[in-house]
Amino acid sequence: MRCLLSLALALLALEVTLALVPAFISPEQAVCPEASSSEEAPCIKTCLTDNDCLGNSKCCPSTCGRSCKIPTIVSTPKIGSCPWVQPPVSPELCKEQSECSMDSQCWGNKKCCFSHCAMKCLDPVVGMCSLSP
């Protein structure tokens, strides 16, 4: 029963940690939404490049020019698989902090992988089976 309670507390701590981790969105994954004929009038050009837009907005084509819009996020799969790690043998609370919840939150070719008891950005294993030690 104590193990089950410890596991539940560890999962709750992991969920809270993941909620606090800021999402990293690389520019390659942010794409303009499709232009629609139902866009608001009047038509005003508001930008020439993404630098003309505030925050994470992108300068996107519209039915009558270019305007700043909230981009659509598409995930691009990363090659390789997560390396195999030895799971913890004791049900102690995790002392590691999770830094990601999906591959797109990791820089470069790193993947979001389980590392002992938290999610970390790790170098992927490419071309080999990673399920065995």
CSV table of N, CA and C in Angstrom, one decimal:
chain,number,residue,atom,x,y,z
A,1,MET,N,0.8,-1.2,0.0
A,1,MET,CA,0.0,0.0,0.0
A,1,MET,C,0.9,1.3,0.0
A,2,ARG,N,2.0,1.2,0.8
A,2,ARG,CA,2.9,2.4,0.8
A,2,ARG,C,3.5,2.6,-0.6
A,3,CYS,N,3.8,1.5,-1.3
A,3,CYS,CA,4.4,1.7,-2.6
A,3,CYS,C,3.4,2.4,-3.6
A,4,LEU,N,2.2,1.9,-3.5
A,4,LEU,CA,1.2,2.5,-4.3
A,4,LEU,C,1.0,4.0,-4.0
A,5,LEU,N,1.0,4.4,-2.8
A,5,LEU,CA,0.9,5.8,-2.4
A,5,LEU,C,2.1,6.6,-2.8
A,6,SER,N,3.3,6.0,-2.7
A,6,SER,CA,4.5,6.7,-3.2
A,6,SER,C,4.5,6.9,-4.7
A,7,LEU,N,4.0,5.9,-5.4
A,7,LEU,CA,3.9,6.0,-6.8
A,7,LEU,C,2.9,7.1,-7.2
A,8,ALA,N,1.8,7.1,-6.5
A,8,ALA,CA,0.8,8.2,-6.8
A,8,ALA,C,1.3,9.6,-6.6
A,9,LEU,N,2.1,9.7,-5.5
A,9,LEU,CA,2.7,11.0,-5.2
A,9,LEU,C,3.7,11.4,-6.2
A,10,ALA,N,4.5,10.4,-6.7
A,10,ALA,CA,5.5,10.7,-7.7
A,10,ALA,C,4.9,11.1,-9.0
A,11,LEU,N,3.8,10.5,-9.4
A,11,LEU,CA,3.1,10.8,-10.6
A,11,LEU,C,2.5,12.2,-10.5
A,12,LEU,N,1.9,12.5,-9.3
A,12,LEU,CA,1.4,13.9,-9.1
A,12,LEU,C,2.5,14.9,-9.2
A,13,ALA,N,3.6,14.7,-8.6
A,13,ALA,CA,4.7,15.6,-8.7
A,13,ALA,C,5.2,15.8,-10.1
A,14,LEU,N,5.3,14.7,-10.9
A,14,LEU,CA,5.7,14.8,-12.3
A,14,LEU,C,4.7,15.6,-13.1
A,15,GLU,N,3.4,15.4,-12.8
A,15,GLU,CA,2.4,16.2,-13.5
A,15,GLU,C,2.5,17.7,-13.2
A,16,VAL,N,2.7,18.0,-12.0
A,16,VAL,CA,2.9,19.4,-11.6
A,16,VAL,C,4.1,20.0,-12.3
A,17,THR,N,5.2,19.2,-12.3
A,17,THR,CA,6.4,19.7,-12.9
A,17,THR,C,6.3,20.0,-14.4
A,18,LEU,N,5.6,19.0,-15.1
A,18,LEU,CA,5.4,19.2,-16.5
A,18,LEU,C,4.5,20.4,-16.8
A,19,ALA,N,3.6,20.7,-15.9
A,19,ALA,CA,2.7,21.8,-16.1
A,19,ALA,C,3.5,23.2,-16.0
A,20,LEU,N,4.6,23.2,-15.2
A,20,LEU,CA,5.4,24.4,-15.0
A,20,LEU,C,6.5,24.6,-16.1
A,21,VAL,N,6.8,23.5,-16.9
A,21,VAL,CA,7.9,23.6,-17.8
A,21,VAL,C,7.4,24.4,-19.0
A,22,PRO,N,8.1,25.5,-19.4
A,22,PRO,CA,7.6,26.3,-20.5
A,22,PRO,C,7.8,25.5,-21.8
A,23,ALA,N,6.9,25.6,-22.7
A,23,ALA,CA,7.0,24.9,-24.0
A,23,ALA,C,8.0,25.6,-24.9
A,24,PHE,N,8.8,24.9,-25.5
A,24,PHE,CA,9.7,25.4,-26.5
A,24,PHE,C,9.2,25.1,-27.9
A,25,ILE,N,9.0,26.1,-28.7
A,25,ILE,CA,8.5,25.9,-30.0
A,25,ILE,C,9.5,26.4,-31.0
A,26,SER,N,10.1,25.5,-31.8
A,26,SER,CA,11.0,26.0,-32.8
A,26,SER,C,10.3,26.7,-33.9
A,27,PRO,N,11.0,27.6,-34.6
A,27,PRO,CA,10.4,28.4,-35.7
A,27,PRO,C,9.9,27.4,-36.8
A,28,GLU,N,10.6,26.4,-37.1
A,28,GLU,CA,10.3,25.5,-38.2
A,28,GLU,C,8.9,24.8,-38.0
A,29,GLN,N,8.5,24.8,-36.7
A,29,GLN,CA,7.2,24.1,-36.4
A,29,GLN,C,6.0,25.0,-36.4
A,30,ALA,N,6.3,26.3,-36.5
A,30,ALA,CA,5.2,27.3,-36.5
A,30,ALA,C,4.9,27.7,-38.0
A,31,VAL,N,3.7,27.3,-38.4
A,31,VAL,CA,3.3,27.6,-39.8
A,31,VAL,C,2.0,28.5,-39.8
A,32,CYS,N,1.9,29.2,-40.9
A,32,CYS,CA,0.8,30.1,-41.0
A,32,CYS,C,-0.5,29.3,-41.2
A,33,PRO,N,-1.6,29.7,-40.6
A,33,PRO,CA,-2.9,29.1,-40.8
A,33,PRO,C,-3.3,29.4,-42.3
A,34,GLU,N,-4.2,28.5,-42.8
A,34,GLU,CA,-4.7,28.7,-44.2
A,34,GLU,C,-5.6,30.0,-44.2
A,35,ALA,N,-5.4,30.7,-45.3
A,35,ALA,CA,-6.2,32.0,-45.4
A,35,ALA,C,-7.6,31.5,-45.8
A,36,SER,N,-8.6,32.2,-45.2
A,36,SER,CA,-10.0,31.9,-45.5
A,36,SER,C,-10.7,33.2,-46.0
A,37,SER,N,-11.7,33.0,-46.8
A,37,SER,CA,-12.5,34.1,-47.3
A,37,SER,C,-13.3,34.8,-46.2
A,38,SER,N,-13.4,34.2,-45.1
A,38,SER,CA,-14.2,34.8,-44.0
A,38,SER,C,-13.4,35.7,-43.0
A,39,GLU,N,-12.3,36.1,-43.5
A,39,GLU,CA,-11.4,37.0,-42.6
A,39,GLU,C,-12.1,38.4,-42.4
A,40,GLU,N,-11.8,39.0,-41.3
A,40,GLU,CA,-12.4,40.3,-41.0
A,40,GLU,C,-12.0,41.4,-42.0
A,41,ALA,N,-12.9,42.3,-42.3
A,41,ALA,CA,-12.6,43.4,-43.2
A,41,ALA,C,-12.4,44.6,-42.2
A,42,PRO,N,-11.7,45.7,-42.6
A,42,PRO,CA,-11.2,45.9,-43.9
A,42,PRO,C,-9.8,45.3,-44.1
A,43,CYS,N,-9.4,45.1,-45.3
A,43,CYS,CA,-8.1,44.5,-45.6
A,43,CYS,C,-7.0,45.5,-45.4
A,44,ILE,N,-6.1,45.2,-44.5
A,44,ILE,CA,-5.0,46.1,-44.2
A,44,ILE,C,-3.7,45.3,-44.2
A,45,LYS,N,-2.7,45.7,-44.9
A,45,LYS,CA,-1.4,45.0,-44.8
A,45,LYS,C,-0.8,45.5,-43.5
A,46,THR,N,-0.5,44.5,-42.6
A,46,THR,CA,0.1,44.9,-41.3
A,46,THR,C,1.5,44.5,-41.1
A,47,CYS,N,2.1,43.7,-42.1
A,47,CYS,CA,3.4,43.2,-41.9
A,47,CYS,C,4.1,42.9,-43.3
A,48,LEU,N,5.4,42.8,-43.2
A,48,LEU,CA,6.1,42.4,-44.4
A,48,LEU,C,6.9,41.1,-44.0
A,49,THR,N,7.4,41.0,-42.8
A,49,THR,CA,8.1,39.8,-42.3
A,49,THR,C,7.6,39.5,-40.9
A,50,ASP,N,8.1,38.4,-40.4
A,50,ASP,CA,7.7,37.9,-39.0
A,50,ASP,C,8.2,38.9,-38.0
A,51,ASN,N,9.3,39.7,-38.3
A,51,ASN,CA,9.8,40.6,-37.3
A,51,ASN,C,8.9,41.8,-37.1
A,52,ASP,N,7.9,42.0,-38.0
A,52,ASP,CA,7.0,43.1,-37.9
A,52,ASP,C,5.8,42.7,-36.9
A,53,CYS,N,5.8,41.4,-36.5
A,53,CYS,CA,4.7,40.9,-35.7
A,53,CYS,C,5.1,40.8,-34.2
A,54,LEU,N,4.2,41.0,-33.3
A,54,LEU,CA,4.5,40.9,-31.9
A,54,LEU,C,4.4,39.5,-31.4
A,55,GLY,N,5.2,39.2,-30.4
A,55,GLY,CA,5.2,37.8,-29.7
A,55,GLY,C,5.5,36.7,-30.7
A,56,ASN,N,4.7,35.6,-30.6
A,56,ASN,CA,5.0,34.5,-31.5
A,56,ASN,C,4.2,34.5,-32.8
A,57,SER,N,3.6,35.7,-33.1
A,57,SER,CA,2.8,35.8,-34.3
A,57,SER,C,3.7,35.7,-35.5
A,58,LYS,N,3.1,35.3,-36.6
A,58,LYS,CA,3.9,35.2,-37.9
A,58,LYS,C,3.2,36.1,-38.9
A,59,CYS,N,4.0,36.6,-39.8
A,59,CYS,CA,3.4,37.4,-40.9
A,59,CYS,C,3.0,36.4,-42.0
A,60,CYS,N,1.6,36.3,-42.2
A,60,CYS,CA,1.0,35.3,-43.0
A,60,CYS,C,0.2,35.9,-44.2
A,61,PRO,N,0.2,35.2,-45.3
A,61,PRO,CA,-0.6,35.7,-46.4
A,61,PRO,C,-2.1,35.6,-46.0
A,62,SER,N,-2.9,36.6,-46.4
A,62,SER,CA,-4.3,36.6,-46.2
A,62,SER,C,-5.0,36.8,-47.6
A,63,THR,N,-6.3,36.9,-47.6
A,63,THR,CA,-7.0,37.1,-48.8
A,63,THR,C,-6.7,38.5,-49.5
A,64,CYS,N,-6.2,39.4,-48.7
A,64,CYS,CA,-5.9,40.7,-49.3
A,64,CYS,C,-4.6,41.3,-48.9
A,65,GLY,N,-3.6,40.5,-48.7
A,65,GLY,CA,-2.3,41.0,-48.3
A,65,GLY,C,-1.6,40.1,-47.3
A,66,ARG,N,-0.8,40.7,-46.4
A,66,ARG,CA,-0.2,39.9,-45.3
A,66,ARG,C,-0.6,40.6,-44.0
A,67,SER,N,-0.8,39.7,-43.0
A,67,SER,CA,-1.1,40.2,-41.7
A,67,SER,C,-0.6,39.3,-40.6
A,68,CYS,N,-0.4,39.8,-39.4
A,68,CYS,CA,0.1,39.0,-38.3
A,68,CYS,C,-1.0,38.0,-37.8
A,69,LYS,N,-0.6,36.8,-37.6
A,69,LYS,CA,-1.6,35.8,-37.2
A,69,LYS,C,-0.9,34.8,-36.2
A,70,ILE,N,-1.7,34.2,-35.3
A,70,ILE,CA,-1.2,33.2,-34.4
A,70,ILE,C,-0.9,32.0,-35.3
A,71,PRO,N,0.3,31.4,-35.3
A,71,PRO,CA,0.7,30.3,-36.1
A,71,PRO,C,0.0,29.0,-35.7
A,72,THR,N,-0.1,28.1,-36.6
A,72,THR,CA,-0.5,26.7,-36.3
A,72,THR,C,0.8,25.9,-36.0
A,73,ILE,N,0.7,25.1,-35.0
A,73,ILE,CA,1.9,24.4,-34.6
A,73,ILE,C,1.8,23.0,-35.2
A,74,VAL,N,2.8,22.5,-35.9
A,74,VAL,CA,2.9,21.2,-36.4
A,74,VAL,C,4.1,20.5,-35.9
A,75,SER,N,4.0,19.3,-35.4
A,75,SER,CA,5.1,18.6,-34.9
A,75,SER,C,5.9,17.9,-36.0
A,76,THR,N,7.2,18.0,-36.0
A,76,THR,CA,8.0,17.3,-36.9
A,76,THR,C,8.7,16.2,-36.2
A,77,PRO,N,8.5,14.9,-36.7
A,77,PRO,CA,9.1,13.8,-36.0
A,77,PRO,C,10.6,13.9,-36.1
A,78,LYS,N,11.2,13.5,-35.0
A,78,LYS,CA,12.7,13.4,-34.9
A,78,LYS,C,13.1,12.0,-35.1
A,79,ILE,N,14.3,11.8,-35.8
A,79,ILE,CA,14.7,10.5,-36.0
A,79,ILE,C,15.3,9.8,-34.8
A,80,GLY,N,15.4,8.5,-34.8
A,80,GLY,CA,16.0,7.8,-33.7
A,80,GLY,C,15.0,7.4,-32.6
A,81,SER,N,15.4,6.8,-31.6
A,81,SER,CA,14.6,6.4,-30.5
A,81,SER,C,15.3,6.7,-29.2
A,82,CYS,N,14.5,6.7,-28.1
A,82,CYS,CA,15.1,7.1,-26.8
A,82,CYS,C,16.1,6.0,-26.3
A,83,PRO,N,17.2,6.3,-25.7
A,83,PRO,CA,18.1,5.3,-25.2
A,83,PRO,C,17.4,4.6,-24.0
A,84,TRP,N,17.8,3.4,-23.8
A,84,TRP,CA,17.3,2.6,-22.7
A,84,TRP,C,18.0,3.0,-21.4
A,85,VAL,N,17.2,3.2,-20.4
A,85,VAL,CA,17.8,3.6,-19.0
A,85,VAL,C,17.2,2.6,-18.0
A,86,GLN,N,18.1,2.4,-17.0
A,86,GLN,CA,17.7,1.5,-15.9
A,86,GLN,C,16.6,2.2,-15.0
A,87,PRO,N,15.4,1.6,-14.9
A,87,PRO,CA,14.5,2.3,-14.0
A,87,PRO,C,14.9,2.2,-12.6
A,88,PRO,N,14.5,3.1,-11.7
A,88,PRO,CA,14.9,3.1,-10.3
A,88,PRO,C,14.4,1.9,-9.6
A,89,VAL,N,15.2,1.4,-8.7
A,89,VAL,CA,14.8,0.1,-8.0
A,89,VAL,C,14.1,0.4,-6.8
A,90,SER,N,14.1,1.6,-6.2
A,90,SER,CA,13.4,1.9,-5.0
A,90,SER,C,12.3,2.9,-5.4
A,91,PRO,N,11.2,2.9,-4.6
A,91,PRO,CA,10.1,3.8,-4.9
A,91,PRO,C,10.2,5.2,-4.3
A,92,GLU,N,11.4,5.7,-4.1
A,92,GLU,CA,11.6,7.0,-3.5
A,92,GLU,C,11.1,8.1,-4.5
A,93,LEU,N,10.8,9.2,-3.9
A,93,LEU,CA,10.4,10.3,-4.8
A,93,LEU,C,11.6,10.7,-5.7
A,94,CYS,N,11.2,11.1,-6.9
A,94,CYS,CA,12.2,11.5,-7.9
A,94,CYS,C,12.9,12.8,-7.5
A,95,LYS,N,14.2,12.8,-7.6
A,95,LYS,CA,15.0,14.0,-7.3
A,95,LYS,C,15.3,14.8,-8.6
A,96,GLU,N,15.0,14.1,-9.8
A,96,GLU,CA,15.3,14.8,-11.0
A,96,GLU,C,14.0,15.7,-11.4
A,97,GLN,N,14.3,16.7,-12.2
A,97,GLN,CA,13.2,17.6,-12.6
A,97,GLN,C,13.0,17.3,-14.1
A,98,SER,N,11.7,17.1,-14.5
A,98,SER,CA,11.4,17.0,-15.9
A,98,SER,C,11.6,18.3,-16.6
A,99,GLU,N,12.1,18.2,-17.9
A,99,GLU,CA,12.4,19.4,-18.7
A,99,GLU,C,11.6,19.4,-20.0
A,100,CYS,N,10.8,18.3,-20.2
A,100,CYS,CA,10.1,18.2,-21.5
A,100,CYS,C,8.9,17.2,-21.3
A,101,SER,N,8.0,17.3,-22.3
A,101,SER,CA,6.9,16.3,-22.3
A,101,SER,C,6.7,15.8,-23.7
A,102,MET,N,7.4,16.4,-24.7
A,102,MET,CA,7.4,16.0,-26.1
A,102,MET,C,8.6,16.4,-26.8
A,103,ASP,N,9.0,15.7,-27.9
A,103,ASP,CA,10.2,15.9,-28.6
A,103,ASP,C,10.4,17.4,-29.1
A,104,SER,N,9.3,18.0,-29.4
A,104,SER,CA,9.4,19.4,-30.0
A,104,SER,C,9.9,20.4,-28.9
A,105,GLN,N,9.9,20.0,-27.7
A,105,GLN,CA,10.4,20.9,-26.6
A,105,GLN,C,11.9,20.8,-26.4
A,106,CYS,N,12.6,19.9,-27.2
A,106,CYS,CA,14.0,19.7,-27.1
A,106,CYS,C,14.7,20.3,-28.3
A,107,TRP,N,15.9,20.9,-28.0
A,107,TRP,CA,16.7,21.6,-29.1
A,107,TRP,C,17.3,20.6,-30.0
A,108,GLY,N,17.5,21.0,-31.2
A,108,GLY,CA,18.2,20.2,-32.2
A,108,GLY,C,17.6,18.8,-32.4
A,109,ASN,N,18.4,17.8,-32.4
A,109,ASN,CA,17.9,16.4,-32.7
A,109,ASN,C,17.6,15.7,-31.4
A,110,LYS,N,17.7,16.3,-30.3
A,110,LYS,CA,17.4,15.6,-29.0
A,110,LYS,C,16.0,15.2,-28.9
A,111,LYS,N,15.7,14.1,-28.2
A,111,LYS,CA,14.3,13.6,-28.0
A,111,LYS,C,14.0,13.7,-26.5
A,112,CYS,N,12.7,13.8,-26.2
A,112,CYS,CA,12.2,13.9,-24.9
A,112,CYS,C,12.0,12.4,-24.4
A,113,CYS,N,12.9,12.0,-23.5
A,113,CYS,CA,13.0,10.6,-23.1
A,113,CYS,C,12.9,10.4,-21.6
A,114,PHE,N,12.5,9.3,-21.1
A,114,PHE,CA,12.5,8.9,-19.7
A,114,PHE,C,13.9,8.7,-19.3
A,115,SER,N,14.3,9.4,-18.2
A,115,SER,CA,15.7,9.2,-17.7
A,115,SER,C,15.6,9.0,-16.2
A,116,HIS,N,15.6,7.7,-15.8
A,116,HIS,CA,15.5,7.3,-14.4
A,116,HIS,C,14.1,7.5,-13.8
A,117,CYS,N,13.7,8.8,-13.6
A,117,CYS,CA,12.4,9.0,-13.1
A,117,CYS,C,11.8,10.4,-13.5
A,118,ALA,N,12.4,11.0,-14.6
A,118,ALA,CA,11.9,12.2,-15.1
A,118,ALA,C,12.1,12.3,-16.6
A,119,MET,N,11.5,13.2,-17.3
A,119,MET,CA,11.6,13.3,-18.7
A,119,MET,C,12.7,14.3,-19.0
A,120,LYS,N,13.7,13.9,-19.8
A,120,LYS,CA,14.9,14.8,-20.2
A,120,LYS,C,15.1,14.8,-21.7
A,121,CYS,N,15.7,15.9,-22.2
A,121,CYS,CA,16.1,15.9,-23.6
A,121,CYS,C,17.4,15.2,-23.7
A,122,LEU,N,17.4,14.1,-24.4
A,122,LEU,CA,18.5,13.2,-24.6
A,122,LEU,C,18.9,13.0,-26.0
A,123,ASP,N,20.2,12.6,-26.3
A,123,ASP,CA,20.5,12.3,-27.7
A,123,ASP,C,19.9,11.0,-28.0
A,124,PRO,N,19.3,10.9,-29.2
A,124,PRO,CA,18.6,9.7,-29.6
A,124,PRO,C,19.6,8.6,-30.0
A,125,VAL,N,19.1,7.3,-30.0
A,125,VAL,CA,19.8,6.2,-30.5
A,125,VAL,C,19.3,6.0,-31.9
A,126,VAL,N,20.3,6.0,-32.9
A,126,VAL,CA,19.9,6.0,-34.3
A,126,VAL,C,20.5,4.7,-34.9
A,127,GLY,N,19.7,3.9,-35.6
A,127,GLY,CA,20.1,2.7,-36.3
A,127,GLY,C,20.3,1.5,-35.4
A,128,MET,N,20.0,1.5,-34.1
A,128,MET,CA,20.1,0.3,-33.3
A,128,MET,C,18.9,0.2,-32.5
A,129,CYS,N,18.6,-1.0,-32.0
A,129,CYS,CA,17.5,-1.3,-31.1
A,129,CYS,C,17.9,-0.7,-29.7
A,130,SER,N,17.0,0.1,-29.1
A,130,SER,CA,17.3,0.7,-27.8
A,130,SER,C,16.5,0.1,-26.7
A,131,LEU,N,15.9,-1.1,-26.9
A,131,LEU,CA,15.1,-1.6,-25.8
A,131,LEU,C,15.8,-2.5,-24.8
A,132,SER,N,17.0,-2.8,-25.2
A,132,SER,CA,17.8,-3.7,-24.2
A,132,SER,C,19.0,-2.9,-23.7
A,133,PRO,N,19.5,-3.2,-22.5
A,133,PRO,CA,20.7,-2.5,-22.0
A,133,PRO,C,22.0,-2.7,-22.7
